[in-house]
Amino acid sequence: MKPNTLTQRAAQGGPRTLVIGDLHLSPGRPDITQAFTRFLDEELDGADALYIVGDLFEAWIGDDDVTPFSDQIAERLRRASTKLPIYFCHGNRDFLIGPRFARRCGMTLLPEPEVLELYGETTVILHGDSLCTEDREYQKFRRLRNRPWFRMMLLSLPLAMRRALARRARAKSRMHTQQKDERIMDVTPKAVDALMATHHASRLIHGHTHRPAIHPLPHQRHRLVVGDWYHQDSVLVITPGHAELTSRAF
Ligand code: MN
């Protein structure tokens, strides 16, 4: 994959849809925030829509956790949303983002998965953690996390307690990720096939694995994976009949 520069990306005229994910924004990484705000300011002109496929934030403990940082991001997104529609699907780090914060950002929360006709191709979009079915332990937690009573319980805890829980979850996830087999941390072909077949999709877009690639699948189908923003950005540019994964160092 040839890395694409900002200028090349911005120079693309004509209809296009942009997809990003796994930015893992946090106050501790101002360089990522800066790259993100520059992207919003400079690269959205003329695009049809922006999809954020989850893990926009390193952690999200509830829309009531209003901080200067979340205010800043919301304001930037809100400004960008005057240029084009912005859609968001939840990641495993920010599954608690709710309608209140989405409204402040001017972005639309998507169901999981979102299925749409994109320039004539049936496209399924989601974060991707649900496709890592070999990670039994994580899937067990995910089922619990998706229960409305569990979310309600989490959101009713004091912010300080939620903050401590999020810290512990991140530490645990770091350990867990280091110990687990690479293969277990990736999506399984079986889960990909099942999801695409259910929706008669020719294209699947996700993030989560931090393994940016465009994978050709049998029967002219494709799985498109956006990368993280730890040391470079990762923007998937979809145009009629074409998709390109672009990246730019900070
Ligand atoms: Mn993730």
PDB file of C-alpha atoms and ligand atoms in Angstrom:
ATOM      1  CA  MET A   1       0.000   0.000   0.000  1.00  0.00           C
ATOM      2  CA  LYS A   2       1.418   3.337  -1.063  1.00  0.00           C
ATOM      3  CA  PRO A   3       1.095   6.022   1.596  1.00  0.00           C
ATOM      4  CA  ASN A   4      -0.813   8.965   0.301  1.00  0.00           C
ATOM      5  CA  THR A   5      -0.096  12.548   1.201  1.00  0.00           C
ATOM      6  CA  LEU A   6      -2.558  15.087   2.449  1.00  0.00           C
ATOM      7  CA  THR A   7      -2.370  17.027  -0.789  1.00  0.00           C
ATOM      8  CA  GLN A   8      -3.154  13.969  -2.871  1.00  0.00           C
ATOM      9  CA  ARG A   9      -6.096  13.195  -0.628  1.00  0.00           C
ATOM     10  CA  ALA A  10      -7.478  16.710  -0.671  1.00  0.00           C
ATOM     11  CA  ALA A  11      -6.966  16.984  -4.413  1.00  0.00           C
ATOM     12  CA  GLN A  12      -9.362  14.109  -5.097  1.00  0.00           C
ATOM     13  CA  GLY A  13     -12.366  15.750  -6.666  1.00  0.00           C
ATOM     14  CA  GLY A  14     -15.736  14.166  -7.284  1.00  0.00           C
ATOM     15  CA  PRO A  15     -17.966  12.158  -4.997  1.00  0.00           C
ATOM     16  CA  ARG A  16     -16.195  10.560  -2.058  1.00  0.00           C
ATOM     17  CA  THR A  17     -16.920   9.253   1.394  1.00  0.00           C
ATOM     18  CA  LEU A  18     -14.314   9.234   4.150  1.00  0.00           C
ATOM     19  CA  VAL A  19     -13.938   6.639   6.901  1.00  0.00           C
ATOM     20  CA  ILE A  20     -11.738   6.907   9.986  1.00  0.00           C
ATOM     21  CA  GLY A  21     -11.559   5.090  13.327  1.00  0.00           C
ATOM     22  CA  ASP A  22      -9.397   4.092  16.275  1.00  0.00           C
ATOM     23  CA  LEU A  23      -8.103   7.587  16.912  1.00  0.00           C
ATOM     24  CA  HIS A  24      -8.056   6.879  20.645  1.00  0.00           C
ATOM     25  CA  LEU A  25      -8.164  10.592  21.420  1.00  0.00           C
ATOM     26  CA  SER A  26      -7.100  11.530  24.919  1.00  0.00           C
ATOM     27  CA  PRO A  27      -5.786  14.645  26.693  1.00  0.00           C
ATOM     28  CA  GLY A  28      -2.454  12.823  27.016  1.00  0.00           C
ATOM     29  CA  ARG A  29      -1.902  12.720  23.234  1.00  0.00           C
ATOM     30  CA  PRO A  30      -2.216  16.303  21.949  1.00  0.00           C
ATOM     31  CA  ASP A  31      -0.437  15.249  18.734  1.00  0.00           C
ATOM     32  CA  ILE A  32      -3.356  12.985  17.763  1.00  0.00           C
ATOM     33  CA  THR A  33      -5.884  15.694  18.608  1.00  0.00           C
ATOM     34  CA  GLN A  34      -3.921  18.117  16.454  1.00  0.00           C
ATOM     35  CA  ALA A  35      -3.793  15.691  13.517  1.00  0.00           C
ATOM     36  CA  PHE A  36      -7.527  15.094  13.892  1.00  0.00           C
ATOM     37  CA  THR A  37      -8.494  18.767  13.993  1.00  0.00           C
ATOM     38  CA  ARG A  38      -6.284  19.455  10.983  1.00  0.00           C
ATOM     39  CA  PHE A  39      -7.993  16.628   9.140  1.00  0.00           C
ATOM     40  CA  LEU A  40     -11.406  18.093   9.987  1.00  0.00           C
ATOM     41  CA  ASP A  41     -10.359  21.569   8.920  1.00  0.00           C
ATOM     42  CA  GLU A  42      -8.553  20.689   5.717  1.00  0.00           C
ATOM     43  CA  GLU A  43      -9.837  17.472   4.231  1.00  0.00           C
ATOM     44  CA  LEU A  44     -13.610  17.435   4.373  1.00  0.00           C
ATOM     45  CA  ASP A  45     -14.399  19.941   1.644  1.00  0.00           C
ATOM     46  CA  GLY A  46     -16.411  18.326  -1.107  1.00  0.00           C
ATOM     47  CA  ALA A  47     -16.742  14.943   0.628  1.00  0.00           C
ATOM     48  CA  ASP A  48     -20.211  13.394   0.854  1.00  0.00           C
ATOM     49  CA  ALA A  49     -19.960  12.056   4.400  1.00  0.00           C
ATOM     50  CA  LEU A  50     -17.571  11.165   7.212  1.00  0.00           C
ATOM     51  CA  TYR A  51     -17.918   7.856   9.045  1.00  0.00           C
ATOM     52  CA  ILE A  52     -16.155   7.359  12.376  1.00  0.00           C
ATOM     53  CA  VAL A  53     -16.062   3.631  13.077  1.00  0.00           C
ATOM     54  CA  GLY A  54     -15.511   3.742  16.817  1.00  0.00           C
ATOM     55  CA  ASP A  55     -12.772   4.212  19.411  1.00  0.00           C
ATOM     56  CA  LEU A  56     -12.729   7.907  18.637  1.00  0.00           C
ATOM     57  CA  PHE A  57     -11.795   8.237  22.305  1.00  0.00           C
ATOM     58  CA  GLU A  58      -9.331   6.207  24.343  1.00  0.00           C
ATOM     59  CA  ALA A  59     -12.035   6.034  26.992  1.00  0.00           C
ATOM     60  CA  TRP A  60     -15.565   7.351  27.449  1.00  0.00           C
ATOM     61  CA  ILE A  61     -17.270   7.019  30.781  1.00  0.00           C
ATOM     62  CA  GLY A  62     -20.529   8.811  30.008  1.00  0.00           C
ATOM     63  CA  ASP A  63     -21.860  11.954  28.345  1.00  0.00           C
ATOM     64  CA  ASP A  64     -22.133  13.586  31.777  1.00  0.00           C
ATOM     65  CA  ASP A  65     -18.323  13.620  32.020  1.00  0.00           C
ATOM     66  CA  VAL A  66     -18.034  17.077  30.482  1.00  0.00           C
ATOM     67  CA  THR A  67     -14.390  18.178  30.376  1.00  0.00           C
ATOM     68  CA  PRO A  68     -12.511  20.917  28.503  1.00  0.00           C
ATOM     69  CA  PHE A  69     -11.139  18.119  26.320  1.00  0.00           C
ATOM     70  CA  SER A  70     -14.494  16.599  25.366  1.00  0.00           C
ATOM     71  CA  ASP A  71     -15.828  20.144  24.849  1.00  0.00           C
ATOM     72  CA  GLN A  72     -13.003  20.894  22.463  1.00  0.00           C
ATOM     73  CA  ILE A  73     -13.573  17.739  20.395  1.00  0.00           C
ATOM     74  CA  ALA A  74     -17.346  18.255  20.352  1.00  0.00           C
ATOM     75  CA  GLU A  75     -16.927  21.829  19.149  1.00  0.00           C
ATOM     76  CA  ARG A  76     -14.542  20.768  16.358  1.00  0.00           C
ATOM     77  CA  LEU A  77     -16.902  18.029  15.198  1.00  0.00           C
ATOM     78  CA  ARG A  78     -19.909  20.325  15.399  1.00  0.00           C
ATOM     79  CA  ARG A  79     -18.155  22.854  13.189  1.00  0.00           C
ATOM     80  CA  ALA A  80     -17.229  20.086  10.711  1.00  0.00           C
ATOM     81  CA  SER A  81     -20.820  18.822  10.723  1.00  0.00           C
ATOM     82  CA  THR A  82     -21.915  22.050   9.054  1.00  0.00           C
ATOM     83  CA  LYS A  83     -19.917  20.895   6.004  1.00  0.00           C
ATOM     84  CA  LEU A  84     -21.080  17.266   5.720  1.00  0.00           C
ATOM     85  CA  PRO A  85     -22.999  14.592   7.625  1.00  0.00           C
ATOM     86  CA  ILE A  86     -20.935  12.807  10.279  1.00  0.00           C
ATOM     87  CA  TYR A  87     -21.862   9.271  11.373  1.00  0.00           C
ATOM     88  CA  PHE A  88     -20.549   7.400  14.362  1.00  0.00           C
ATOM     89  CA  CYS A  89     -20.589   3.738  15.320  1.00  0.00           C
ATOM     90  CA  HIS A  90     -19.501   2.749  18.807  1.00  0.00           C
ATOM     91  CA  GLY A  91     -16.138   1.203  19.581  1.00  0.00           C
ATOM     92  CA  ASN A  92     -15.284  -0.936  22.563  1.00  0.00           C
ATOM     93  CA  ARG A  93     -13.619   2.059  24.245  1.00  0.00           C
ATOM     94  CA  ASP A  94     -16.441   4.525  23.694  1.00  0.00           C
ATOM     95  CA  PHE A  95     -19.540   2.320  23.734  1.00  0.00           C
ATOM     96  CA  LEU A  96     -21.035   4.684  26.315  1.00  0.00           C
ATOM     97  CA  ILE A  97     -21.246   7.645  23.936  1.00  0.00           C
ATOM     98  CA  GLY A  98     -24.906   8.594  23.982  1.00  0.00           C
ATOM     99  CA  PRO A  99     -27.351  10.836  22.135  1.00  0.00           C
ATOM    100  CA  ARG A 100     -26.457  13.825  24.293  1.00  0.00           C
ATOM    101  CA  PHE A 101     -22.797  13.932  23.263  1.00  0.00           C
ATOM    102  CA  ALA A 102     -23.654  12.967  19.674  1.00  0.00           C
ATOM    103  CA  ARG A 103     -25.999  15.958  19.488  1.00  0.00           C
ATOM    104  CA  ARG A 104     -23.263  18.252  20.771  1.00  0.00           C
ATOM    105  CA  CYS A 105     -20.964  16.944  18.015  1.00  0.00           C
ATOM    106  CA  GLY A 106     -23.631  17.199  15.323  1.00  0.00           C
ATOM    107  CA  MET A 107     -23.081  13.523  14.507  1.00  0.00           C
ATOM    108  CA  THR A 108     -25.576  10.714  14.000  1.00  0.00           C
ATOM    109  CA  LEU A 109     -25.235   7.531  16.053  1.00  0.00           C
ATOM    110  CA  LEU A 110     -25.473   4.412  13.896  1.00  0.00           C
ATOM    111  CA  PRO A 111     -26.889   1.019  14.797  1.00  0.00           C
ATOM    112  CA  GLU A 112     -24.505  -1.934  14.771  1.00  0.00           C
ATOM    113  CA  PRO A 113     -24.043  -2.880  12.080  1.00  0.00           C
ATOM    114  CA  GLU A 114     -24.975  -0.056   9.726  1.00  0.00           C
ATOM    115  CA  VAL A 115     -25.924  -1.290   6.254  1.00  0.00           C
ATOM    116  CA  LEU A 116     -26.066   1.174   3.391  1.00  0.00           C
ATOM    117  CA  GLU A 117     -25.852   1.489  -0.367  1.00  0.00           C
ATOM    118  CA  LEU A 118     -22.611   3.362  -0.972  1.00  0.00           C
ATOM    119  CA  TYR A 119     -22.168   4.377  -4.616  1.00  0.00           C
ATOM    120  CA  GLY A 120     -24.128   1.297  -5.633  1.00  0.00           C
ATOM    121  CA  GLU A 121     -22.376  -1.210  -3.346  1.00  0.00           C
ATOM    122  CA  THR A 122     -24.087  -2.784  -0.380  1.00  0.00           C
ATOM    123  CA  THR A 123     -21.776  -1.881   2.467  1.00  0.00           C
ATOM    124  CA  VAL A 124     -21.737  -3.027   6.080  1.00  0.00           C
ATOM    125  CA  ILE A 125     -20.019  -0.750   8.582  1.00  0.00           C
ATOM    126  CA  LEU A 126     -19.169  -1.510  12.205  1.00  0.00           C
ATOM    127  CA  HIS A 127     -16.334  -1.179  14.706  1.00  0.00           C
ATOM    128  CA  GLY A 128     -15.267  -4.799  14.288  1.00  0.00           C
ATOM    129  CA  ASP A 129     -14.865  -6.096  17.836  1.00  0.00           C
ATOM    130  CA  SER A 130     -17.952  -8.278  17.404  1.00  0.00           C
ATOM    131  CA  LEU A 131     -16.117 -10.148  14.621  1.00  0.00           C
ATOM    132  CA  CYS A 132     -13.240 -11.258  16.860  1.00  0.00           C
ATOM    133  CA  THR A 133     -15.174 -14.338  17.873  1.00  0.00           C
ATOM    134  CA  GLU A 134     -12.106 -16.377  18.888  1.00  0.00           C
ATOM    135  CA  ASP A 135     -11.650 -14.069  21.853  1.00  0.00           C
ATOM    136  CA  ARG A 136     -14.271 -15.830  23.978  1.00  0.00           C
ATOM    137  CA  GLU A 137     -13.454 -13.925  27.143  1.00  0.00           C
ATOM    138  CA  TYR A 138     -13.930 -10.565  25.457  1.00  0.00           C
ATOM    139  CA  GLN A 139     -17.161 -11.658  23.729  1.00  0.00           C
ATOM    140  CA  LYS A 140     -18.552 -12.652  27.101  1.00  0.00           C
ATOM    141  CA  PHE A 141     -17.880  -9.177  28.436  1.00  0.00           C
ATOM    142  CA  ARG A 142     -19.329  -7.676  25.271  1.00  0.00           C
ATOM    143  CA  ARG A 143     -22.634  -9.475  25.745  1.00  0.00           C
ATOM    144  CA  LEU A 144     -22.863  -8.128  29.274  1.00  0.00           C
ATOM    145  CA  ARG A 145     -21.860  -4.649  28.145  1.00  0.00           C
ATOM    146  CA  ASN A 146     -24.670  -4.613  25.567  1.00  0.00           C
ATOM    147  CA  ARG A 147     -27.377  -5.252  28.138  1.00  0.00           C
ATOM    148  CA  PRO A 148     -29.370  -2.089  28.897  1.00  0.00           C
ATOM    149  CA  TRP A 149     -29.403  -2.778  32.656  1.00  0.00           C
ATOM    150  CA  PHE A 150     -25.607  -3.038  32.697  1.00  0.00           C
ATOM    151  CA  ARG A 151     -25.194   0.305  30.956  1.00  0.00           C
ATOM    152  CA  MET A 152     -27.736   1.904  33.253  1.00  0.00           C
ATOM    153  CA  MET A 153     -25.893   0.524  36.253  1.00  0.00           C
ATOM    154  CA  LEU A 154     -22.543   1.797  34.920  1.00  0.00           C
ATOM    155  CA  LEU A 155     -23.900   5.253  34.155  1.00  0.00           C
ATOM    156  CA  SER A 156     -25.478   5.555  37.595  1.00  0.00           C
ATOM    157  CA  LEU A 157     -22.086   5.191  39.319  1.00  0.00           C
ATOM    158  CA  PRO A 158     -20.331   8.383  40.441  1.00  0.00           C
ATOM    159  CA  LEU A 159     -17.925   9.786  37.827  1.00  0.00           C
ATOM    160  CA  ALA A 160     -14.891   9.175  40.050  1.00  0.00           C
ATOM    161  CA  MET A 161     -15.772   5.499  40.321  1.00  0.00           C
ATOM    162  CA  ARG A 162     -16.364   5.201  36.559  1.00  0.00           C
ATOM    163  CA  ARG A 163     -13.012   6.864  35.953  1.00  0.00           C
ATOM    164  CA  ALA A 164     -11.298   4.313  38.203  1.00  0.00           C
ATOM    165  CA  LEU A 165     -13.119   1.442  36.481  1.00  0.00           C
ATOM    166  CA  ALA A 166     -12.053   2.709  33.044  1.00  0.00           C
ATOM    167  CA  ARG A 167      -8.441   2.914  34.204  1.00  0.00           C
ATOM    168  CA  ARG A 168      -8.596  -0.644  35.473  1.00  0.00           C
ATOM    169  CA  ALA A 169     -10.245  -1.877  32.270  1.00  0.00           C
ATOM    170  CA  ARG A 170      -7.511  -0.273  30.166  1.00  0.00           C
ATOM    171  CA  ALA A 171      -4.737  -1.816  32.272  1.00  0.00           C
ATOM    172  CA  LYS A 172      -6.432  -5.194  32.041  1.00  0.00           C
ATOM    173  CA  SER A 173      -6.890  -4.869  28.288  1.00  0.00           C
ATOM    174  CA  ARG A 174      -3.194  -4.036  27.844  1.00  0.00           C
ATOM    175  CA  MET A 175      -2.184  -7.180  29.733  1.00  0.00           C
ATOM    176  CA  HIS A 176      -4.762  -9.270  27.918  1.00  0.00           C
ATOM    177  CA  THR A 177      -3.603  -7.981  24.503  1.00  0.00           C
ATOM    178  CA  GLN A 178       0.037  -8.780  25.264  1.00  0.00           C
ATOM    179  CA  GLN A 179      -0.718 -12.318  26.371  1.00  0.00           C
ATOM    180  CA  LYS A 180      -3.083 -13.282  23.585  1.00  0.00           C
ATOM    181  CA  ASP A 181      -2.246 -14.960  20.336  1.00  0.00           C
ATOM    182  CA  GLU A 182      -2.243 -12.518  17.401  1.00  0.00           C
ATOM    183  CA  ARG A 183      -4.775 -14.649  15.616  1.00  0.00           C
ATOM    184  CA  ILE A 184      -7.260 -14.489  18.470  1.00  0.00           C
ATOM    185  CA  MET A 185      -7.163 -10.680  18.356  1.00  0.00           C
ATOM    186  CA  ASP A 186      -8.213 -10.570  14.690  1.00  0.00           C
ATOM    187  CA  VAL A 187     -11.590 -10.990  13.057  1.00  0.00           C
ATOM    188  CA  THR A 188     -12.528 -14.531  12.046  1.00  0.00           C
ATOM    189  CA  PRO A 189     -13.331 -15.343   8.394  1.00  0.00           C
ATOM    190  CA  LYS A 190     -16.425 -17.171   9.595  1.00  0.00           C
ATOM    191  CA  ALA A 191     -17.848 -14.116  11.372  1.00  0.00           C
ATOM    192  CA  VAL A 192     -17.009 -11.906   8.370  1.00  0.00           C
ATOM    193  CA  ASP A 193     -18.710 -14.276   5.933  1.00  0.00           C
ATOM    194  CA  ALA A 194     -21.793 -14.656   8.099  1.00  0.00           C
ATOM    195  CA  LEU A 195     -22.245 -10.916   8.536  1.00  0.00           C
ATOM    196  CA  MET A 196     -21.740 -10.135   4.852  1.00  0.00           C
ATOM    197  CA  ALA A 197     -24.051 -12.962   3.768  1.00  0.00           C
ATOM    198  CA  THR A 198     -26.806 -11.809   6.140  1.00  0.00           C
ATOM    199  CA  HIS A 199     -26.827  -8.378   4.550  1.00  0.00           C
ATOM    200  CA  HIS A 200     -25.943  -9.471   0.987  1.00  0.00           C
ATOM    201  CA  ALA A 201     -23.028  -7.070   1.209  1.00  0.00           C
ATOM    202  CA  SER A 202     -20.127  -6.816  -1.211  1.00  0.00           C
ATOM    203  CA  ARG A 203     -18.145  -4.565   1.115  1.00  0.00           C
ATOM    204  CA  LEU A 204     -17.383  -4.661   4.817  1.00  0.00           C
ATOM    205  CA  ILE A 205     -15.726  -1.727   6.567  1.00  0.00           C
ATOM    206  CA  HIS A 206     -14.361  -1.891  10.092  1.00  0.00           C
ATOM    207  CA  GLY A 207     -11.534  -0.851  12.423  1.00  0.00           C
ATOM    208  CA  HIS A 208     -10.649  -2.174  15.874  1.00  0.00           C
ATOM    209  CA  THR A 209      -7.823  -4.551  14.873  1.00  0.00           C
ATOM    210  CA  HIS A 210      -5.404  -1.721  13.994  1.00  0.00           C
ATOM    211  CA  ARG A 211      -4.400  -3.711  10.900  1.00  0.00           C
ATOM    212  CA  PRO A 212      -5.129  -1.375   7.998  1.00  0.00           C
ATOM    213  CA  ALA A 213      -5.664  -3.280   4.763  1.00  0.00           C
ATOM    214  CA  ILE A 214      -7.994  -3.875   1.868  1.00  0.00           C
ATOM    215  CA  HIS A 215      -8.652  -7.617   1.736  1.00  0.00           C
ATOM    216  CA  PRO A 216     -10.141  -9.038  -1.444  1.00  0.00           C
ATOM    217  CA  LEU A 217     -12.657 -11.798  -0.696  1.00  0.00           C
ATOM    218  CA  PRO A 218     -14.198 -14.393  -3.044  1.00  0.00           C
ATOM    219  CA  HIS A 219     -17.051 -13.235  -5.313  1.00  0.00           C
ATOM    220  CA  GLN A 220     -15.673  -9.710  -5.792  1.00  0.00           C
ATOM    221  CA  ARG A 221     -16.243  -8.758  -2.200  1.00  0.00           C
ATOM    222  CA  HIS A 222     -13.873  -6.712  -0.042  1.00  0.00           C
ATOM    223  CA  ARG A 223     -13.068  -6.230   3.622  1.00  0.00           C
ATOM    224  CA  LEU A 224     -11.660  -2.775   4.296  1.00  0.00           C
ATOM    225  CA  VAL A 225      -9.896  -2.122   7.580  1.00  0.00           C
ATOM    226  CA  VAL A 226      -8.960   1.373   8.746  1.00  0.00           C
ATOM    227  CA  GLY A 227      -5.880   1.758  10.909  1.00  0.00           C
ATOM    228  CA  ASP A 228      -5.273   3.548  14.188  1.00  0.00           C
ATOM    229  CA  TRP A 229      -3.920   7.058  14.623  1.00  0.00           C
ATOM    230  CA  TYR A 230      -1.079   6.305  17.049  1.00  0.00           C
ATOM    231  CA  HIS A 231       1.820   7.446  14.856  1.00  0.00           C
ATOM    232  CA  GLN A 232       0.110   8.332  11.578  1.00  0.00           C
ATOM    233  CA  ASP A 233      -3.418   8.937  10.454  1.00  0.00           C
ATOM    234  CA  SER A 234      -5.476   6.450   8.476  1.00  0.00           C
ATOM    235  CA  VAL A 235      -8.246   7.549   6.150  1.00  0.00           C
ATOM    236  CA  LEU A 236     -10.256   5.302   3.883  1.00  0.00           C
ATOM    237  CA  VAL A 237     -11.421   7.175   0.809  1.00  0.00           C
ATOM    238  CA  ILE A 238     -14.339   5.577  -1.041  1.00  0.00           C
ATOM    239  CA  THR A 239     -15.310   6.819  -4.473  1.00  0.00           C
ATOM    240  CA  PRO A 240     -17.696   5.254  -6.995  1.00  0.00           C
ATOM    241  CA  GLY A 241     -16.107   1.956  -8.024  1.00  0.00           C
ATOM    242  CA  HIS A 242     -12.939   2.438  -5.971  1.00  0.00           C
ATOM    243  CA  ALA A 243     -11.604   2.445  -2.419  1.00  0.00           C
ATOM    244  CA  GLU A 244      -8.218   3.593  -1.227  1.00  0.00           C
ATOM    245  CA  LEU A 245      -6.548   3.438   2.154  1.00  0.00           C
ATOM    246  CA  THR A 246      -4.404   6.488   2.807  1.00  0.00           C
ATOM    247  CA  SER A 247      -2.015   7.346   5.587  1.00  0.00           C
ATOM    248  CA  ARG A 248      -0.001  10.352   6.608  1.00  0.00           C
ATOM    249  CA  ALA A 249       2.616  10.632   9.358  1.00  0.00           C
ATOM    250  CA  PHE A 250       1.991  13.279  12.009  1.00  0.00           C
TER     251      PHE A 250
HETATM  252 MN    MN B   1     -11.507  -1.132  19.395  1.00  0.00          MN
END
